[in-house]
PDB file of C-alpha atoms in Angstrom:
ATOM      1  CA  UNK R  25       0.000   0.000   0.000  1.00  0.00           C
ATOM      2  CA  UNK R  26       1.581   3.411  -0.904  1.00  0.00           C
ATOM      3  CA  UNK R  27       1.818   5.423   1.862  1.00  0.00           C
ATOM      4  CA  UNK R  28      -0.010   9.500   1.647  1.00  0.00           C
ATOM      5  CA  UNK R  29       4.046  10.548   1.499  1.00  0.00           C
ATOM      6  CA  UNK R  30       6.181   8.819  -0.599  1.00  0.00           C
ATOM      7  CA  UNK R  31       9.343  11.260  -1.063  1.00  0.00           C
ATOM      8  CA  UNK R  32      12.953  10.917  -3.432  1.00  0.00           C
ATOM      9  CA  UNK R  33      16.024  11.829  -2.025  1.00  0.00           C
ATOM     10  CA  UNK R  34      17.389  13.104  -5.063  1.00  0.00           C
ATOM     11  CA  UNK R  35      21.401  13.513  -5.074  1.00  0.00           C
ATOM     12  CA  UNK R  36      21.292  16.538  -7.508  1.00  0.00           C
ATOM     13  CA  UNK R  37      18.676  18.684  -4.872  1.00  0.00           C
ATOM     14  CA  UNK R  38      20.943  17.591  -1.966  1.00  0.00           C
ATOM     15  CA  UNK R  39      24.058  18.428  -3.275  1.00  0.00           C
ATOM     16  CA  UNK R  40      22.313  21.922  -4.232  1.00  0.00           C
ATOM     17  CA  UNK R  41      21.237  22.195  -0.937  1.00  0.00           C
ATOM     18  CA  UNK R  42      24.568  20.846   1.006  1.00  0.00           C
ATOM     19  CA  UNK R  43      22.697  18.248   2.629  1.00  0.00           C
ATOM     20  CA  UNK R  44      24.502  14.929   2.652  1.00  0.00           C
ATOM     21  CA  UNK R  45      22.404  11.701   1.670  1.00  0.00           C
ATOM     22  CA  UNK R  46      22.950  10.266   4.679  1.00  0.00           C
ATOM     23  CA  UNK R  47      21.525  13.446   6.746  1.00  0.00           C
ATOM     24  CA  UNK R  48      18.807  13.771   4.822  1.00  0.00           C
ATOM     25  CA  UNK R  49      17.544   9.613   4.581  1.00  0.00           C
ATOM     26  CA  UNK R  50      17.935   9.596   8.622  1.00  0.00           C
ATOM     27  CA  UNK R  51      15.971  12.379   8.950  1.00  0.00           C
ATOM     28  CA  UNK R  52      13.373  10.938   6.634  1.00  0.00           C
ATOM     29  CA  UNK R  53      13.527   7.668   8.558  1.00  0.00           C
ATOM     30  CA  UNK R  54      13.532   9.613  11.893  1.00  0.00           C
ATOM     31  CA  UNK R  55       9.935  11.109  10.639  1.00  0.00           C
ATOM     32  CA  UNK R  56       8.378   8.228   9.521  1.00  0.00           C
ATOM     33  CA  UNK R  57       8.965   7.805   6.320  1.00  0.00           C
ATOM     34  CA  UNK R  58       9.225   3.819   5.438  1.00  0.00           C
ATOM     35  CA  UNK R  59       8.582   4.564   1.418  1.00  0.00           C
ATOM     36  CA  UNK R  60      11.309   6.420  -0.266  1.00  0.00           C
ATOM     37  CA  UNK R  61      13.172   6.467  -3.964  1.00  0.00           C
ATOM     38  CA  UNK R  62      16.720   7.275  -4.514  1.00  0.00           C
ATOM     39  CA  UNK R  63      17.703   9.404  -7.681  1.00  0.00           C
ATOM     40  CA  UNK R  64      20.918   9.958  -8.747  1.00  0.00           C
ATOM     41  CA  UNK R  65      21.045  10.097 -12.517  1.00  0.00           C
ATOM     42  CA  UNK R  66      25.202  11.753 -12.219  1.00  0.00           C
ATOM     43  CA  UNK R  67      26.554   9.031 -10.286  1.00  0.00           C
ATOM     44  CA  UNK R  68      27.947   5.976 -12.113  1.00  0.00           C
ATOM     45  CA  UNK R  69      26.542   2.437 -11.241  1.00  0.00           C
ATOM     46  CA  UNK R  70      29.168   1.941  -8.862  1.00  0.00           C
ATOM     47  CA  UNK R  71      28.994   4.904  -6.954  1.00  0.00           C
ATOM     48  CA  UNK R  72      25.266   4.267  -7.237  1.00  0.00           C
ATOM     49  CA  UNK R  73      25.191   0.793  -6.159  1.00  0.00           C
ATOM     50  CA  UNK R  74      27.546   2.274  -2.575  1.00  0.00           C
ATOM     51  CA  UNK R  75      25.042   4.870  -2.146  1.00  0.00           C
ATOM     52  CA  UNK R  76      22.066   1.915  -1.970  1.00  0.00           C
ATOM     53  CA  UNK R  77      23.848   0.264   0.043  1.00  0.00           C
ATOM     54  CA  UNK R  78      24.161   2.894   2.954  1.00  0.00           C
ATOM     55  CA  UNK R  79      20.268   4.023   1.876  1.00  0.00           C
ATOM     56  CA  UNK R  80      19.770  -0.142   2.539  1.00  0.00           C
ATOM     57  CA  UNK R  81      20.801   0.379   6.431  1.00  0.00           C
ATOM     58  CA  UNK R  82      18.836   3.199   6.535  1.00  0.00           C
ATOM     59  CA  UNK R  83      15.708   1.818   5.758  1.00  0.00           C
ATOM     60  CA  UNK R  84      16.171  -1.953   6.259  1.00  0.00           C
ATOM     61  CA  UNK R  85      15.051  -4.546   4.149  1.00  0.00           C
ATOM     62  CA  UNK R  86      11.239  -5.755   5.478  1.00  0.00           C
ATOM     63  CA  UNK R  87      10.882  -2.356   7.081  1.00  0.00           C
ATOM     64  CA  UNK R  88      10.877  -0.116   4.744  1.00  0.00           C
ATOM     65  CA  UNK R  89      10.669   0.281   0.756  1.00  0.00           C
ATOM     66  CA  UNK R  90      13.380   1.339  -0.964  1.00  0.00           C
ATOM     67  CA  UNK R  91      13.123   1.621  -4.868  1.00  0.00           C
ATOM     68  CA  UNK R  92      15.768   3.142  -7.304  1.00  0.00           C
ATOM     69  CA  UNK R  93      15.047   5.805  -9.890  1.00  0.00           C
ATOM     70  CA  UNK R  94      15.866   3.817 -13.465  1.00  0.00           C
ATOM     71  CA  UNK R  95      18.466   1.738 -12.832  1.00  0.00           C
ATOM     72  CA  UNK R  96      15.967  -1.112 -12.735  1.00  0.00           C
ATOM     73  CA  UNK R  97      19.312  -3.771 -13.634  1.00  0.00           C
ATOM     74  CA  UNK R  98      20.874  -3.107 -10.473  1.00  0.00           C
ATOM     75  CA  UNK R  99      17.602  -4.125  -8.168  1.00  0.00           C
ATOM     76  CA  UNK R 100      18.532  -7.106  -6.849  1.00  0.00           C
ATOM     77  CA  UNK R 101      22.115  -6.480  -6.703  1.00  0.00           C
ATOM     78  CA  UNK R 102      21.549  -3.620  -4.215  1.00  0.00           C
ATOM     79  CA  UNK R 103      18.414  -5.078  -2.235  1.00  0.00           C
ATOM     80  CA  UNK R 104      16.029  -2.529  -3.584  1.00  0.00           C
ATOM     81  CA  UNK R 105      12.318  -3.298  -3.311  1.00  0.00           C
ATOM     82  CA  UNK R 106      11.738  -1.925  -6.574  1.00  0.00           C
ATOM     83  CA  UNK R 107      12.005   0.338  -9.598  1.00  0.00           C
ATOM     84  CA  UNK R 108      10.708   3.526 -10.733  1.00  0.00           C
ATOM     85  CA  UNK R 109      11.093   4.497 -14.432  1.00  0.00           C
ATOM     86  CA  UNK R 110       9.697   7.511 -16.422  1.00  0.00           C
ATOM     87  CA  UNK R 111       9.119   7.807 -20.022  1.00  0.00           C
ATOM     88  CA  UNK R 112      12.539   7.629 -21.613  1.00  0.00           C
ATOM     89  CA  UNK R 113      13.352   5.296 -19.491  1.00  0.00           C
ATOM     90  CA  UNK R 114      13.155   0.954 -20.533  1.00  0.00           C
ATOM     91  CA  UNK R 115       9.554   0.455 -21.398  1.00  0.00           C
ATOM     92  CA  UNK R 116       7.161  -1.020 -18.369  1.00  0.00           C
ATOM     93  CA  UNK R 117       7.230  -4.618 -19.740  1.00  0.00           C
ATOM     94  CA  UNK R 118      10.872  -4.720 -19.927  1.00  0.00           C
ATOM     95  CA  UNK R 119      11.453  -3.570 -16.645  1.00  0.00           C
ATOM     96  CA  UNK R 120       8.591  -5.873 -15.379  1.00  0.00           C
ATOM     97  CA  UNK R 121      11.070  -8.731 -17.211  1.00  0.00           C
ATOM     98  CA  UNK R 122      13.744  -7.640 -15.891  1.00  0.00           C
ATOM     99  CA  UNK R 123      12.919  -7.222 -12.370  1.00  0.00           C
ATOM    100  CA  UNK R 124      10.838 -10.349 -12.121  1.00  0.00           C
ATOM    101  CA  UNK R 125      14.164 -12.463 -13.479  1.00  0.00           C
ATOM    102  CA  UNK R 126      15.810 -11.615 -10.588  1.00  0.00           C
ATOM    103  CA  UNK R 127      14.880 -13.733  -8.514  1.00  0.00           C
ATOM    104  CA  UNK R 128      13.599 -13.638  -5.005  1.00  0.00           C
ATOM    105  CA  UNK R 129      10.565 -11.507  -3.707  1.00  0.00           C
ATOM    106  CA  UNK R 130       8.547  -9.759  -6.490  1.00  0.00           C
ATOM    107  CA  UNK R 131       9.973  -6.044  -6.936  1.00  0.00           C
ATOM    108  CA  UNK R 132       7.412  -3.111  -6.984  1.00  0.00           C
ATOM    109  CA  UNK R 133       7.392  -1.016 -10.675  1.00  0.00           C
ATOM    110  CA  UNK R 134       6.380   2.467 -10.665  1.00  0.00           C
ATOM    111  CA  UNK R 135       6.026   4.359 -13.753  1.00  0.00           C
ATOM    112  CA  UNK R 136       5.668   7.818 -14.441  1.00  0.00           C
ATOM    113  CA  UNK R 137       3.789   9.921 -16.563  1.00  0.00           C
ATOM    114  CA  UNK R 138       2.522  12.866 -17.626  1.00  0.00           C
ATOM    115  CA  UNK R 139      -0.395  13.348 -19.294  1.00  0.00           C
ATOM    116  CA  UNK R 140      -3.627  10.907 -19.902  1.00  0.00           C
ATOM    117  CA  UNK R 141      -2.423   9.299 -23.122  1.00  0.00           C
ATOM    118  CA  UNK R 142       0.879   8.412 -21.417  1.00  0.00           C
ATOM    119  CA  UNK R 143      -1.411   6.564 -18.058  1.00  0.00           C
ATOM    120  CA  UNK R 144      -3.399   4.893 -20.500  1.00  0.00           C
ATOM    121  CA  UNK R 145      -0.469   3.276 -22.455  1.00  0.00           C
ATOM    122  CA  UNK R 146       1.601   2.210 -18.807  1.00  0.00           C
ATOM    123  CA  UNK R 147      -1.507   1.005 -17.300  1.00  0.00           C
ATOM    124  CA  UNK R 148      -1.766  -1.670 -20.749  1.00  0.00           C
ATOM    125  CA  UNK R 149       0.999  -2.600 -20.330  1.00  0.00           C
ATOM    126  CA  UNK R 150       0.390  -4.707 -17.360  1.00  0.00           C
ATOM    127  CA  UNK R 151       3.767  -4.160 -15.866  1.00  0.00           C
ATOM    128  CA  UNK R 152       2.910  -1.388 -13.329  1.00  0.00           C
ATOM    129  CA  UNK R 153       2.411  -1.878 -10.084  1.00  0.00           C
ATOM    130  CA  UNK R 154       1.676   2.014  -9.569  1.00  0.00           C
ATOM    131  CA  UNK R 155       1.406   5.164 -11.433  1.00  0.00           C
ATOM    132  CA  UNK R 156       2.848   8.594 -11.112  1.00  0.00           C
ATOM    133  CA  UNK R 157       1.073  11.367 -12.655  1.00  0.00           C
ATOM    134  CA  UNK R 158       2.785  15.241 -13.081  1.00  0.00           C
ATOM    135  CA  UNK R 159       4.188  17.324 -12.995  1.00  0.00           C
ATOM    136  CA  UNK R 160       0.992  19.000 -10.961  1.00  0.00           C
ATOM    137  CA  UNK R 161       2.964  22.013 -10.426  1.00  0.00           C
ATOM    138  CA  UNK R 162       6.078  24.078 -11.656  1.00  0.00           C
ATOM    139  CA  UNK R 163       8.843  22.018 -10.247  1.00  0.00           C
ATOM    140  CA  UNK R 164      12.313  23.067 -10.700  1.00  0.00           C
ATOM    141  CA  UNK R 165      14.011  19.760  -9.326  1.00  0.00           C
ATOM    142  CA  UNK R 166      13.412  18.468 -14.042  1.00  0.00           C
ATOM    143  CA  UNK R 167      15.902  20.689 -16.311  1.00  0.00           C
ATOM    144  CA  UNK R 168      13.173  20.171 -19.009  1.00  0.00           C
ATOM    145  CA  UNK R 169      10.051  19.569 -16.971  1.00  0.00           C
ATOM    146  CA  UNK R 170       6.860  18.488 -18.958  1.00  0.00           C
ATOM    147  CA  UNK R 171       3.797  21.007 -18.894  1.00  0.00           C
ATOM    148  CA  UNK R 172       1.889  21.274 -15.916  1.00  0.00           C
ATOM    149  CA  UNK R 173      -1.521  18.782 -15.331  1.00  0.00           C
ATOM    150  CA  UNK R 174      -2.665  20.687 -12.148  1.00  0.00           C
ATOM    151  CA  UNK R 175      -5.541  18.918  -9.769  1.00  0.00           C
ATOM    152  CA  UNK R 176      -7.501  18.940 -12.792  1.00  0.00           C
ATOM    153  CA  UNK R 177      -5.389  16.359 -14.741  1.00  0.00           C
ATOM    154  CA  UNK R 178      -5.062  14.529 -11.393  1.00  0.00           C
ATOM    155  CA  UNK R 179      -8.615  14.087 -10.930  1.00  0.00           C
ATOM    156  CA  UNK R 180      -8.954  12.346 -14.382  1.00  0.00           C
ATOM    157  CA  UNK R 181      -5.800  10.395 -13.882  1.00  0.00           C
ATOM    158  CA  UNK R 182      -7.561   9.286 -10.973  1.00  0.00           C
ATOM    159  CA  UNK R 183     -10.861   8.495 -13.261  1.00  0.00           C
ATOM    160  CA  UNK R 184      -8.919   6.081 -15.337  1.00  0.00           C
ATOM    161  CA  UNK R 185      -6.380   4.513 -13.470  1.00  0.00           C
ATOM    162  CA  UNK R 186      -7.128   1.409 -11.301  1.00  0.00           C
ATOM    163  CA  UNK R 187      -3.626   0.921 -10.062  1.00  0.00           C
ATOM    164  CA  UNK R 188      -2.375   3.388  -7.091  1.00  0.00           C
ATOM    165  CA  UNK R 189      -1.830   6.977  -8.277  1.00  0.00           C
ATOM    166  CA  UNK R 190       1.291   8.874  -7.148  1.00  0.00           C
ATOM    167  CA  UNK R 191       1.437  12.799  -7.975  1.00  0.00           C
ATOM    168  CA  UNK R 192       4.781  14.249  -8.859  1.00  0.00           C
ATOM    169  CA  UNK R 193       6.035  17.858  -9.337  1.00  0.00           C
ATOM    170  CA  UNK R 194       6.093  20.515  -7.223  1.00  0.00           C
ATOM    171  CA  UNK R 195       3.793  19.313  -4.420  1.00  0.00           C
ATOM    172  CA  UNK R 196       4.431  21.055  -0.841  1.00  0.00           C
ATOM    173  CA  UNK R 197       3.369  20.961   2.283  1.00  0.00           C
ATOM    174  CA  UNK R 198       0.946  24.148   1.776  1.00  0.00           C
ATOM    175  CA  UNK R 199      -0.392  22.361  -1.512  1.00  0.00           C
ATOM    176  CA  UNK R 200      -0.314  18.272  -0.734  1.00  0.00           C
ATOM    177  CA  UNK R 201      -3.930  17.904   0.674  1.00  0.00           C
ATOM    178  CA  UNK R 202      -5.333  19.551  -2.314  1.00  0.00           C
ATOM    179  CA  UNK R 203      -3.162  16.972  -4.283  1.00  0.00           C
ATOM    180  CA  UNK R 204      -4.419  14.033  -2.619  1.00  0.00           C
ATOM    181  CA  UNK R 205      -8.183  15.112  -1.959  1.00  0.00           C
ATOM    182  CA  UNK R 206      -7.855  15.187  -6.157  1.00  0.00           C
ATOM    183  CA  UNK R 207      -6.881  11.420  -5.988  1.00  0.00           C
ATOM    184  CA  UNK R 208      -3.444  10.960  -5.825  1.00  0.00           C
TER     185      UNK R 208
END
C-alpha cells in the first residue's frame, strides 16, 4: 500500500542544498517515512550501487521500501524493493522482465507519466504496479520539466487509473492535501 508521502532523495537537490544523503535519509527515517526512492542520474553504477547500500541500512530490508530511480538492472544487486522508471526510461514490460528475473521476492514497478495518453499506455501494459502522474505544479528539481496537469489532470488520472496513483512535481506541504483530496 503506498503510503499519503512517498518522497525521493534526489542527489542533484541535496548536493544543491549541502545536505549529505545520509543526513537527509535519517531524517526521513527519523519522521516516519518507510517509502522512499533514490535518484541519482550523475553518479555511475558503482557509486550508485555504494550509495544503496548505505540508503539499505537506513531503511532496512522488510521495514521499509526502498526503490531506485531507473536503474531497474541493479535491483537485486543492491536489495532494492523496486524500480521507478519515467518515459525515456526501458519500457514497463521490460522492466517488469527484468525485475521479475531476478529472482527472489517480487519487486514493486512504478512508472511515471505525464499526461492521460501516457497513463493509459503504462496502465496496458500490465507491468505497473503504480502510477505517477505530473508534474501537478512548476517544479524546478526536471531541467526540461513536462507542462503542468494541475488537480484537474489529477482528478482524471484518478478516473482512469485502477492501479495506485502517485502525484509528482512541485507538491508542498501548503499544496499536498489539495493533491491528494484530487486522488493521488
Amino acid at each position: 500500500t503506498l503510503p499519503r508521502l512517498y518522497p525521493i532523495l534526489d542527489a542533484d537537490a541535496l548536493v544543491g542544498a549541502d545536505v549529505p544523503l545520509a543526513t537527509a535519509a535519517r531524517a526521513f527515517y527519523d519522521a516516519g517515512v518507510r517509502w522512499v526512492q533514490y535518484r541519482d542520474k550523475g553518479a555511475s553504477d558503482v557509486e550508485f550501487m555504494e550509495r544503496m547500500r548505505e540508503l539499505r541500512t537506513i531503511f532496512p530490508a522488510g521495514e521499509a521500501v526502498l526503490l531506485v530511480n531507473d536503474r531497474v538492472h541493479l535491483c537485486a544487486e543492491v536489495g532494492a524493493d523496486g524500480a521507478h522508471i519515467g518515459q525515456e526510461d526501458m519500457a514497463p514490460a521490460a522492466a517488469r522482465r527484468l525485475l521479475d528475473a531476478s529472482g527472489g521476492p517480487k519487486r514493486l514497478l512504478g512508472v511515471s507519466t505525464h499526461n492521460v495518453a501516457q497513463l493509459c499506455a503504462a496502465r496496458a501494459t500490465g507491468a505497473a504496479d503504480y502510477l505517477a502522474i505530473g508534474p501537478v505544479y512548476s517544479t524546478g528539481s526536471k531541467a526540461n520539466p513536462d507542462p503542468v496537469i494541475g488537480l484537474e489532470g489529477v482528478k482524471a488520472a484518478r478516473a482512469l487509473a485502477r492501479l495506485p496513483l502517485v502525484a509528482i512535481g512541485g507538491i508542498t506541504a501548503e499544496n499536498g492535501r489539495a493533491v491528494i483530496e484530487a486522488g493521488a
